[in-house]
Amino acid sequence: MHASGGGVGLFVTQLAVQAGAKVIGTVGTPGKEKKPLAYGPTSVINLKNGDFVEQVLDLTAGQGADLAIDSLGAETLDRTFSAVRKLGHVINIGEAEGNPIENIRQRCLVRSQTFTRFHLGHAIDFPELWQKGNQFILDALHAGWLNPTIVETFELEHARKMHAAIENRTNSGKLLLRTSPETGS
Protein backbone atom coordinates (compact mmCIF):
# COMPACT_ATOMS: atom_id res chain seq x y z
CA MET A 1 0.00 0.00 0.00
CA HIS A 2 1.64 3.20 -1.15
CA ALA A 3 1.28 6.25 1.12
CA SER A 4 0.39 3.97 4.03
CA GLY A 5 1.10 6.77 6.51
CA GLY A 6 -1.65 9.02 5.15
CA GLY A 7 -5.37 8.95 5.83
CA VAL A 8 -6.40 6.72 2.92
CA GLY A 9 -3.34 4.49 3.31
CA LEU A 10 -4.00 3.88 7.00
CA PHE A 11 -7.64 3.11 6.24
CA VAL A 12 -6.87 0.66 3.42
CA THR A 13 -4.10 -0.97 5.47
CA GLN A 14 -6.59 -1.73 8.24
CA LEU A 15 -9.05 -3.25 5.74
CA ALA A 16 -6.33 -5.44 4.22
CA VAL A 17 -5.01 -6.62 7.59
CA GLN A 18 -8.56 -7.46 8.72
CA ALA A 19 -8.97 -9.53 5.54
CA GLY A 20 -5.84 -11.50 6.46
CA ALA A 21 -3.39 -9.94 4.01
CA LYS A 22 0.28 -9.44 4.74
CA VAL A 23 0.70 -5.74 4.05
CA ILE A 24 3.84 -3.96 2.93
CA GLY A 25 3.35 -0.23 3.23
CA THR A 26 5.34 2.63 1.79
CA VAL A 27 5.77 6.21 2.96
CA GLY A 28 7.48 9.11 1.24
CA THR A 29 7.93 11.44 4.18
CA PRO A 30 10.63 10.82 6.79
CA GLY A 31 9.11 10.05 10.16
CA LYS A 32 5.88 8.53 8.81
CA GLU A 33 7.20 4.94 9.01
CA LYS A 34 6.16 4.33 12.62
CA LYS A 35 2.50 5.31 12.40
CA PRO A 36 1.36 2.67 9.88
CA LEU A 37 3.18 -0.08 11.80
CA ALA A 38 0.64 0.38 14.59
CA TYR A 39 -2.09 -0.74 12.15
CA GLY A 40 -0.62 -4.12 11.28
CA PRO A 41 1.51 -4.06 8.14
CA THR A 42 4.37 -6.54 8.04
CA SER A 43 6.82 -3.86 6.88
CA VAL A 44 6.91 -0.17 6.00
CA ILE A 45 9.34 1.07 3.36
CA ASN A 46 10.43 4.70 3.08
CA LEU A 47 10.45 5.55 -0.63
CA LYS A 48 13.36 7.93 -0.02
CA ASN A 49 15.59 5.11 1.32
CA GLY A 50 16.64 3.01 -1.64
CA ASP A 51 14.70 1.23 -4.34
CA PHE A 52 11.28 0.16 -3.07
CA VAL A 53 10.99 -2.46 -5.83
CA GLU A 54 14.12 -4.26 -4.58
CA GLN A 55 12.87 -4.02 -1.00
CA VAL A 56 9.45 -5.50 -1.89
CA LEU A 57 11.13 -8.30 -3.83
CA ASP A 58 13.39 -9.01 -0.84
CA LEU A 59 10.36 -9.14 1.48
CA THR A 60 8.49 -11.51 -0.86
CA ALA A 61 11.35 -13.95 -1.61
CA GLY A 62 11.74 -12.48 -5.10
CA GLN A 63 8.13 -13.07 -6.11
CA GLY A 64 6.64 -9.59 -5.72
CA ALA A 65 3.39 -8.54 -4.11
CA ASP A 66 0.11 -10.18 -5.12
CA LEU A 67 -1.66 -6.81 -5.16
CA ALA A 68 -0.48 -3.20 -5.03
CA ILE A 69 -2.68 -0.22 -4.26
CA ASP A 70 -1.19 3.01 -5.55
CA SER A 71 -2.42 6.49 -4.68
CA LEU A 72 0.63 8.29 -6.06
CA GLY A 73 0.58 7.79 -9.83
CA ALA A 74 3.37 9.01 -12.11
CA GLU A 75 6.77 7.28 -11.78
CA THR A 76 5.84 5.44 -8.58
CA LEU A 77 2.94 3.74 -10.37
CA ASP A 78 5.24 2.80 -13.25
CA ARG A 79 7.79 1.25 -10.85
CA THR A 80 5.03 -0.51 -8.89
CA PHE A 81 4.42 -2.96 -11.74
CA SER A 82 7.98 -4.26 -11.18
CA ALA A 83 7.17 -4.88 -7.49
CA VAL A 84 4.08 -7.00 -8.30
CA ARG A 85 4.31 -10.70 -9.12
CA LYS A 86 3.41 -12.30 -12.42
CA LEU A 87 -0.39 -12.51 -12.71
CA GLY A 88 -0.63 -9.90 -9.92
CA HIS A 89 -2.89 -6.87 -9.84
CA VAL A 90 -2.28 -3.12 -9.53
CA ILE A 91 -5.03 -0.73 -8.42
CA ASN A 92 -4.54 3.01 -8.85
CA ILE A 93 -6.71 5.20 -6.61
CA GLY A 94 -5.01 8.57 -6.92
CA GLU A 95 -2.41 10.78 -8.51
CA ALA A 96 -0.67 12.63 -5.66
CA GLU A 97 2.61 12.68 -7.63
CA GLY A 98 1.11 13.23 -11.08
CA ASN A 99 -0.82 11.61 -13.88
CA PRO A 100 -0.60 7.85 -14.34
CA ILE A 101 1.83 6.53 -16.90
CA GLU A 102 0.63 6.21 -20.48
CA ASN A 103 1.99 2.73 -21.19
CA ILE A 104 -0.13 0.84 -18.66
CA ARG A 105 -1.24 -1.77 -21.20
CA GLN A 106 2.39 -2.53 -22.08
CA ARG A 107 3.38 -2.68 -18.39
CA CYS A 108 0.62 -5.25 -17.76
CA LEU A 109 1.65 -7.42 -20.71
CA VAL A 110 5.25 -7.81 -19.51
CA ARG A 111 4.23 -9.96 -16.51
CA SER A 112 0.59 -10.85 -17.31
CA GLN A 113 -0.63 -8.40 -14.70
CA THR A 114 -3.99 -6.68 -14.48
CA PHE A 115 -4.76 -3.05 -13.70
CA THR A 116 -7.74 -1.17 -12.29
CA ARG A 117 -8.14 2.59 -12.06
CA PHE A 118 -10.72 3.30 -9.35
CA HIS A 119 -12.39 6.70 -9.07
CA LEU A 120 -14.79 7.14 -6.17
CA GLY A 121 -16.98 9.47 -8.22
CA HIS A 122 -17.96 6.60 -10.51
CA ALA A 123 -19.26 4.55 -7.58
CA ILE A 124 -22.13 7.01 -7.12
CA ASP A 125 -23.71 5.49 -10.24
CA PHE A 126 -24.11 2.22 -8.32
CA PRO A 127 -26.24 3.12 -5.28
CA GLU A 128 -26.55 -0.48 -4.07
CA LEU A 129 -22.77 -0.86 -4.06
CA TRP A 130 -22.35 2.55 -2.41
CA GLN A 131 -24.83 1.60 0.34
CA LYS A 132 -23.20 -1.81 0.87
CA GLY A 133 -19.77 -0.17 1.21
CA ASN A 134 -21.07 2.44 3.63
CA GLN A 135 -22.73 -0.23 5.76
CA PHE A 136 -19.53 -2.30 5.80
CA ILE A 137 -17.54 0.71 7.05
CA LEU A 138 -20.15 1.58 9.69
CA ASP A 139 -20.17 -2.03 10.92
CA ALA A 140 -16.36 -2.07 11.06
CA LEU A 141 -16.32 1.19 13.03
CA HIS A 142 -18.89 -0.14 15.49
CA ALA A 143 -16.99 -3.43 15.82
CA GLY A 144 -13.91 -1.40 16.76
CA TRP A 145 -11.40 -2.82 14.29
CA LEU A 146 -11.48 0.14 11.89
CA ASN A 147 -10.03 3.42 13.15
CA PRO A 148 -10.37 6.46 10.88
CA THR A 149 -7.33 8.07 12.57
CA ILE A 150 -8.64 11.62 12.81
CA VAL A 151 -5.57 13.77 13.47
CA GLU A 152 -6.95 17.29 13.28
CA THR A 153 -10.23 19.18 13.01
CA PHE A 154 -10.36 22.53 11.22
CA GLU A 155 -13.01 25.21 11.46
CA LEU A 156 -14.45 26.33 8.12
CA GLU A 157 -12.52 29.60 8.19
CA HIS A 158 -9.27 27.55 8.26
CA ALA A 159 -10.13 25.42 5.21
CA ARG A 160 -7.09 26.76 3.32
CA LYS A 161 -4.78 25.51 6.06
CA MET A 162 -6.40 22.08 5.86
CA HIS A 163 -6.05 21.95 2.08
CA ALA A 164 -2.39 22.98 2.38
CA ALA A 165 -1.77 20.04 4.74
CA ILE A 166 -3.38 17.68 2.21
CA GLU A 167 -1.44 19.10 -0.74
CA ASN A 168 1.86 19.06 1.17
CA ARG A 169 1.15 15.50 2.37
CA THR A 170 2.14 16.43 5.92
CA ASN A 171 -0.83 14.80 7.65
CA SER A 172 -0.80 11.25 8.98
CA GLY A 173 -4.49 10.51 9.09
CA LYS A 174 -7.87 12.03 8.40
CA LEU A 175 -8.52 15.74 8.58
CA LEU A 176 -12.02 16.99 9.40
CA LEU A 177 -13.56 20.27 8.29
CA ARG A 178 -16.23 21.52 10.67
CA THR A 179 -18.84 23.49 8.74
CA SER A 180 -20.97 24.58 11.69
CA PRO A 181 -20.17 25.37 15.32
CA GLU A 182 -20.52 22.67 17.94
CA THR A 183 -23.86 22.83 19.70
CA GLY A 184 -22.75 21.12 22.89
CA SER A 185 -25.20 18.26 22.47
Steps between C-alpha positions, in 0.01 A plus 500: 500500500664820385464805727411272791571780748225725364128493568397277209806277539434439869136423424577255218777337705251424777254348250772281348632382837145416613459293182813303592745656255867550573542870431814678388451873530699786356543858617671790328545733794770438761348423837177348365632141520396439861134598478386236248682225692246546779227388256647162413713506186786252490745768384509869412743624236609863472502585129791738561723218634605290204306322230158393627471238224813320625375524858158352411668220306726429799197487732313263266786256425539647151139441399351848539175605661172336399323837496618861513280798577649823371377848587805680362495450123779622272840327533407316820210330321730406212755345740224324696439255215856370556419438869191288419523130418410340170120479471476761779274803508561875531225739611549874457283719724670837469760721341674685785828505303350555155307338220522124454743368244380468142636152429288311753389239246863424412599485869224243563603283205860461620398285800136411420378745761164672522423863578202688641460876523242571771333840528260544790281733295402213271370295793213746546342348188460173692287590804469140621878462501542841665252405775663159553843664534370761742334233713820293504699801625239587764498139623881496514504826697243367746690171533808703594751358253492796260645828626466804273804661669369855524807715566362852481172689473487835321235768524356612166693827507825295507414287195804634311731375774338157480535487122866603530562206736339264247694642205830496691429144620599593855203337673503145633131426511162652431435871518150625582346828389233625738239697307287609795580579863465230762166516676611329819255214458 
